[in-house]
Short mmCIF file of C-alpha atoms in Angstrom, two decimals:
data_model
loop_
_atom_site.label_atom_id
_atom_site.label_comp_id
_atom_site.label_asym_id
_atom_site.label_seq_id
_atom_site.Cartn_x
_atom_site.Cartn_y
_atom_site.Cartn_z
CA UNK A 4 -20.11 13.77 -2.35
CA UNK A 5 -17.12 11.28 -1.49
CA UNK A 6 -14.55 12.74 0.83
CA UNK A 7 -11.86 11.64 3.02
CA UNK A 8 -11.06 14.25 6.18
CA UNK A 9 -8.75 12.85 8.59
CA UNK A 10 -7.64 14.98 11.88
CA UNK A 11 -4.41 14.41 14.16
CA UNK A 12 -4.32 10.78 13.82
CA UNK A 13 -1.99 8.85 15.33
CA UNK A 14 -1.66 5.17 15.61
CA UNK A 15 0.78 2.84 18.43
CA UNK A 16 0.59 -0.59 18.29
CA UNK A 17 2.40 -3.13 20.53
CA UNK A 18 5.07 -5.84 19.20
CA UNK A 19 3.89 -8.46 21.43
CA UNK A 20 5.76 -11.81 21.89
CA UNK A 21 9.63 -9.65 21.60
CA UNK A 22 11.06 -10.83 24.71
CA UNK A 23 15.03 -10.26 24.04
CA UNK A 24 16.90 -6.92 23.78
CA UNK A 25 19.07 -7.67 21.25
CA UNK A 26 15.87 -9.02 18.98
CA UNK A 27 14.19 -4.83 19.74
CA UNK A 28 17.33 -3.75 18.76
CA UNK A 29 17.31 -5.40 15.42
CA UNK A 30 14.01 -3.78 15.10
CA UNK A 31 15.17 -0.72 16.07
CA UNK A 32 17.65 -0.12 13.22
CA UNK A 33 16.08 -1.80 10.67
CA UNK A 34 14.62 1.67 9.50
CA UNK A 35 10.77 -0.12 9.84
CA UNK A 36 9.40 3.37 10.15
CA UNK A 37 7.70 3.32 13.21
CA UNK A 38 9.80 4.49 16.61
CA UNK A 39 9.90 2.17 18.95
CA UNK A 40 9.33 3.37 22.55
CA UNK A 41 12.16 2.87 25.75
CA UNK A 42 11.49 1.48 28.84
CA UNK A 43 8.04 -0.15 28.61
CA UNK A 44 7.41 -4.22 29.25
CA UNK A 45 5.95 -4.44 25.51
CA UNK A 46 7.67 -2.17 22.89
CA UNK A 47 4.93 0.17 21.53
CA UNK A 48 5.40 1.60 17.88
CA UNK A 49 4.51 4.31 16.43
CA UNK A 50 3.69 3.97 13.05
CA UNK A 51 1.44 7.28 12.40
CA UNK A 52 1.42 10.88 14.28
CA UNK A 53 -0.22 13.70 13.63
CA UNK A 54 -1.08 12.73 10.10
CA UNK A 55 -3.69 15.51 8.64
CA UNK A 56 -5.05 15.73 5.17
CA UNK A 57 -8.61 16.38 3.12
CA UNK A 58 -9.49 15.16 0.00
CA UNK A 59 -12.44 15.60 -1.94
CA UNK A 60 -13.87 14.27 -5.47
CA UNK A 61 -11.13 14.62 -8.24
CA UNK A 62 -8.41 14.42 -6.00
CA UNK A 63 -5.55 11.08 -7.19
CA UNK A 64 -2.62 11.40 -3.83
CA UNK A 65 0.21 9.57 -4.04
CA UNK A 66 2.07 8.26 -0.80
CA UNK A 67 5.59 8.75 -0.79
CA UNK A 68 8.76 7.75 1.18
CA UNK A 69 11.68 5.13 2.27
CA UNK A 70 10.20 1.39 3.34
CA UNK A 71 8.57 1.62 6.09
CA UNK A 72 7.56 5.34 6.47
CA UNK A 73 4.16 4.20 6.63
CA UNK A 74 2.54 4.44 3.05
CA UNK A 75 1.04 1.14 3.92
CA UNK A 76 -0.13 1.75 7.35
CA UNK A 77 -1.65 4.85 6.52
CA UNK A 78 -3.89 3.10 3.60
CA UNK A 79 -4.91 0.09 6.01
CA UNK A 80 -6.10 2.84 8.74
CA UNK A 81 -7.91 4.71 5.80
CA UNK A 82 -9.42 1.05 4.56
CA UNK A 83 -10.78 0.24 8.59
CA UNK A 84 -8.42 -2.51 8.83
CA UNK A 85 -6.70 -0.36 11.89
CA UNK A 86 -8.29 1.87 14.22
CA UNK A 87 -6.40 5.27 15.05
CA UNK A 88 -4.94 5.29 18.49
CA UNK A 89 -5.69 8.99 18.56
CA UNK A 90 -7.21 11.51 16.01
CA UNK A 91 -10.06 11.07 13.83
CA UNK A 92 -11.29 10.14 10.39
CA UNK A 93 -13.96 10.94 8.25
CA UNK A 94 -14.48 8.60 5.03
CA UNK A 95 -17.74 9.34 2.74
CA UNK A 96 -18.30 6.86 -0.20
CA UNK A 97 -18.08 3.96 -1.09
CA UNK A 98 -14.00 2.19 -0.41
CA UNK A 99 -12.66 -0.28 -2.46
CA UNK A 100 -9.03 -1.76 -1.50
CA UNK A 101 -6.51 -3.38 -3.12
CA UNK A 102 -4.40 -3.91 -0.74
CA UNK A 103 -4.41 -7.82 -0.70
CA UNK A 104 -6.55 -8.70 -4.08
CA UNK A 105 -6.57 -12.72 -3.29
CA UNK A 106 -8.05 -11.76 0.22
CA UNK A 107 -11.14 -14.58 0.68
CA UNK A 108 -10.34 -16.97 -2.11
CA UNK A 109 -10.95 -20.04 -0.75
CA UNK A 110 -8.94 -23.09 -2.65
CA UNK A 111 -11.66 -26.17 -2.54
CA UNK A 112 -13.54 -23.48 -4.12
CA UNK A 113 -14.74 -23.09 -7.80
CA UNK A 114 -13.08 -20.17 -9.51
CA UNK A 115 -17.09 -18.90 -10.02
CA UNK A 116 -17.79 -19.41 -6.23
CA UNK A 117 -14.50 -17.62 -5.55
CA UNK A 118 -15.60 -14.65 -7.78
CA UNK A 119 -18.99 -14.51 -5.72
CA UNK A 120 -17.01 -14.98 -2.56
CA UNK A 121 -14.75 -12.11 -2.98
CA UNK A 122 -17.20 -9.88 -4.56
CA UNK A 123 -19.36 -10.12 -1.06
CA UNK A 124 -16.23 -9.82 0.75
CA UNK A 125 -15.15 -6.25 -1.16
CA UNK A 126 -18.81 -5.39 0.05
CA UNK A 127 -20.87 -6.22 -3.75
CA UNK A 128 -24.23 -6.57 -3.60
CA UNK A 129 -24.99 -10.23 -4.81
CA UNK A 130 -27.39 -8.89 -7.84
CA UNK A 131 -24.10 -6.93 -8.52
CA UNK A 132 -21.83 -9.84 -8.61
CA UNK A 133 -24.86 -11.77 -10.97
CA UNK A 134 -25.25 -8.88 -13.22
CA UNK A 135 -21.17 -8.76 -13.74
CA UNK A 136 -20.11 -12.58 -13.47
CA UNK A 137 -20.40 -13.34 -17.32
CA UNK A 138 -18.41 -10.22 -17.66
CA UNK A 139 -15.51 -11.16 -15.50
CA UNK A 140 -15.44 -14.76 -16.28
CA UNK A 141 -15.10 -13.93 -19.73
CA UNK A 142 -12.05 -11.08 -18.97
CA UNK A 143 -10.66 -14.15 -17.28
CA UNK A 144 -9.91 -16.11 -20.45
CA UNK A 145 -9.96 -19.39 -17.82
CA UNK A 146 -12.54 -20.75 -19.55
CA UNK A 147 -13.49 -24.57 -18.36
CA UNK A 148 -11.19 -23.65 -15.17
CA UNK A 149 -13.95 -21.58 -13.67
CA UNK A 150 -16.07 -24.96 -12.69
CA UNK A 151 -12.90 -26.30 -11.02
CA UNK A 152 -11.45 -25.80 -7.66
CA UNK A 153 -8.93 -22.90 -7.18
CA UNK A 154 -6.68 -25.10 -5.52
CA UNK A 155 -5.29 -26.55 -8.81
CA UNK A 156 -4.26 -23.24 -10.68
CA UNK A 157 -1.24 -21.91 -11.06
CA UNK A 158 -0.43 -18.85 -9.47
CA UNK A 159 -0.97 -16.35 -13.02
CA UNK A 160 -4.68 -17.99 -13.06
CA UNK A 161 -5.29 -17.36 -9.46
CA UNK A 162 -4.27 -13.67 -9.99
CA UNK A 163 -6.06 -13.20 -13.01
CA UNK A 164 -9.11 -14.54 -11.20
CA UNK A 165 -8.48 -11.76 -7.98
CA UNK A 166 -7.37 -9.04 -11.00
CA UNK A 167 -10.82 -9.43 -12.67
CA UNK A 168 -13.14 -9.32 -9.83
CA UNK A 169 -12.05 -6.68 -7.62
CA UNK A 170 -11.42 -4.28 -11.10
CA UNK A 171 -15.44 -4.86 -11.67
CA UNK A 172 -16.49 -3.18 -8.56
CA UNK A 173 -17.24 0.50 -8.77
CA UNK A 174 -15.46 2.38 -6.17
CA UNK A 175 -16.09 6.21 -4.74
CA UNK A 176 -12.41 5.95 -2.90
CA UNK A 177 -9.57 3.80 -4.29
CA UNK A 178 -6.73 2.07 -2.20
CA UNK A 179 -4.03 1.29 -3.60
CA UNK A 180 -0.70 -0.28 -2.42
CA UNK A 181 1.49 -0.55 -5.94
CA UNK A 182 -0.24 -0.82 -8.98
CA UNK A 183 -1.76 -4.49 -9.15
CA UNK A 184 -1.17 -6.33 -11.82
CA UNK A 185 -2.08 -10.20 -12.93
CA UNK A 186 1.59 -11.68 -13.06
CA UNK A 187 1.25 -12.68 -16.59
CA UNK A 188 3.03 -11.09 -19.84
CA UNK A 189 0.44 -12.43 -21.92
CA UNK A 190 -2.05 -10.49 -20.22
CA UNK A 191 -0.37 -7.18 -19.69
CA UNK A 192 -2.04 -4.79 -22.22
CA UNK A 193 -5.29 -5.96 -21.78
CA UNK A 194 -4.95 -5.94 -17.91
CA UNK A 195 -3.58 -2.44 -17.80
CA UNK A 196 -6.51 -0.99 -20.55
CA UNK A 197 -9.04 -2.00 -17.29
CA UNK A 198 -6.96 -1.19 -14.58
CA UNK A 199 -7.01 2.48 -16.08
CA UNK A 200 -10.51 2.27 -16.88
CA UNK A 201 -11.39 0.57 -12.69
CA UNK A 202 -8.83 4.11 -11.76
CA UNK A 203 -11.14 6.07 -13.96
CA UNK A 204 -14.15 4.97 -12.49
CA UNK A 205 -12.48 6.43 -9.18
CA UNK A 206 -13.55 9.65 -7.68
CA UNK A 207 -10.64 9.26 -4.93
CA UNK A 208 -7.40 7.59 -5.57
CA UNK A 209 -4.81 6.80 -2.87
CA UNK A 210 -1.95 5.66 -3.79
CA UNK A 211 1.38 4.09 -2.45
CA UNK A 212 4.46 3.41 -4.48
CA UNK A 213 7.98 3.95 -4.87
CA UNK A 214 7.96 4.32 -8.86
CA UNK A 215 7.87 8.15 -9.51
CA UNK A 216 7.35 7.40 -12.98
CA UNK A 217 3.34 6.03 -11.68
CA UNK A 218 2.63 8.85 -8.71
CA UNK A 219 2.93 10.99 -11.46
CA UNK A 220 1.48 9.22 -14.15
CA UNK A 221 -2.05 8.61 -11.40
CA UNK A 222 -1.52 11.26 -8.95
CA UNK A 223 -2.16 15.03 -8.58
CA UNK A 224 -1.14 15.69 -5.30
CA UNK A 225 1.42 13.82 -2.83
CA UNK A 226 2.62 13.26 0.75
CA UNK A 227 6.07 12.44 2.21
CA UNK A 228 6.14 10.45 4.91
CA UNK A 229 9.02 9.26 7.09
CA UNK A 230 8.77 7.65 10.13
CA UNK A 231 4.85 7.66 10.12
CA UNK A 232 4.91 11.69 10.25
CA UNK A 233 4.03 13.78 7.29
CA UNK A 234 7.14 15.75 6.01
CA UNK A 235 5.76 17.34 2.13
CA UNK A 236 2.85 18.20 0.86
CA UNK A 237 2.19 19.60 -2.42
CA UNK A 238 1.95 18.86 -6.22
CA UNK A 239 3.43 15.75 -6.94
CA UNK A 240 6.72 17.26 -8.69
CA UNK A 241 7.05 19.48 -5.60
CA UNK A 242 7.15 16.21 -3.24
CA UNK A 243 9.20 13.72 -5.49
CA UNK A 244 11.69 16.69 -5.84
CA UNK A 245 11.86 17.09 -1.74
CA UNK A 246 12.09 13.02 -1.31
CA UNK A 247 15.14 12.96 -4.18
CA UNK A 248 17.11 16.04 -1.98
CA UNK A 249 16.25 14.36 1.27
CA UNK A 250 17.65 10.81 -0.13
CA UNK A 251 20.89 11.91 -1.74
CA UNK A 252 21.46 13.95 1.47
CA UNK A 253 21.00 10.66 3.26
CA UNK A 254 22.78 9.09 1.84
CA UNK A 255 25.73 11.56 1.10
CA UNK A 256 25.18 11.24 5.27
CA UNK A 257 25.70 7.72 5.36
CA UNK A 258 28.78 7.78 3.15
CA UNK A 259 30.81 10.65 5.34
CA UNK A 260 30.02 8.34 8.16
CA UNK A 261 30.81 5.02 6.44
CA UNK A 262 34.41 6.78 5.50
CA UNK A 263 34.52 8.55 9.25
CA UNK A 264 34.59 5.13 10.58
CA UNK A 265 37.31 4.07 8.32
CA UNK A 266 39.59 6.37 8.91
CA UNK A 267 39.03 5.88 12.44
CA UNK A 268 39.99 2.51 12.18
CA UNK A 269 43.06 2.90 10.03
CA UNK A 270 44.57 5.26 12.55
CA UNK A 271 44.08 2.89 15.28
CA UNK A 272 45.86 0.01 13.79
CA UNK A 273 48.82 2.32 12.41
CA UNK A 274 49.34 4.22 15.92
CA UNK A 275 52.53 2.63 17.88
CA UNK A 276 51.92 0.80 21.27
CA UNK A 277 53.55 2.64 24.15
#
């Protein structure tokens, strides 16, 4: 039974090599998510507290919030690529991740080495990768290109080549940063017939992306995050509907202090000098 229970976690990372105050206080108002912590040598941010959640089989979440809030954080903690700083997480099946689909392609390469190469990377068995190579090689449509090194495609037949093999696999828990697609018109429909057939296969699907229009087309059940903290959960209507109110009041913020500061200004330079 594939499950993913995670408890309290937080996670801090350092930005080492920021040696000048004026470069952490770009940082700090560039809205990155994270808060960046006062009065330490290294700047520690944290990207993730308190985060808490369970899903089981059945369950499609969509991540959603500003950039930066931590959608993508929170999906490379879930894949293993970070460790929590605090908290813990329980993940039962089998992961796939698509966070970075051209991750292991290696350009001297031949596009069929680079199919087995990635397959063992997103943790195929090689009988697996045998049994489905004709299969992907032919979704390719690349042809004589397969026996030739990766290095001289463009970058549609690279993508189609990373689109193929890592929609093959067969995956308990889905990770998903943005839809993925292959870059190429020509290819759409056919592309997005297996991308819903690889979501399909899913038992778990998480999801981040700023189009409504796909959290709820994939999703039944979303989180808000800002700042790395958890501010909704719900049905995905129920979320979307808090994230629209909390962005127009943000930005109806924004403007009274945008026009604050211009009246401010205005009365300065019309007041007479005594």
């Amino acid at each position: 039974m594939s499950s993913i229970e995670v408890s309290h976690v937080y996670l801090d990372y350092p930005l080492v090599g920021i040696g000048s105050r004026s470069l952490k206080n770009r940082i700090l108002g560039a809205a990155t998510g994270g808060l960046i912590s006062a009065g330490t040598t290294v700047p520690i941010v944290s990207a993730l507290r308190d985060i808490n959640f369970f899903l089981e089989e059945g369950d499609r979440l969509g991540l959603v919030g500003h950039n930066g809030a931590g959608k993508s954080t929170l999906l490379k903690v879930l894949a293993g690529i970070y460790q929590p700083t605090l908290g813990s997480m329980r993940v039962k099946g089998r992961v796939v991740s698509t966070l970075n689909i051209s991750l292991g392609m290696e350009p001297e390469a031949t596009g069929f080495e680079n199919i087995i190469i990635r397959g063992l990377l997103l943790g195929m068995k090689r009988s697996e990768i045998q049994r489905k190579l004709d299969g992907i090689a032919a979704f390719t449509e690349l042809g004589e290109y397969l026996d030739l090194p990766v290095r001289i495609y463009s970058s549609g037949m690279a993508t189609r080549l990373a689109f193929a093999t890592v929609t093959a696999m067969d995956s308990d828990i889905l990770l998903m940063d943005e839809v993925i697609g292959t870059g190429d018109a020509a290819f759409t429909d056919k592309a997005e017939k297996r991308l819903n057939e690889f979501i399909n296969r899913s038992k778990i699907i998480v999801l981040a992306s700023h189009a409504d229009t796909i959290i709820r087309k994939l999703c039944n059940k979303a989180l808000l995050l800002e700042h790395g903290q958890i501010v909704a959960a719900g049905s995905v209507e129920e979320v979307i509907g808090i994230y629209q109110q909390r962005t127009e009041l943000a930005r109806g913020n924004e403007f009274l202090s945008s026009s604050s500061i211009q009246v401010n200004t205005h009365e300065r330079i019309a007041s007479p000098q005594i």
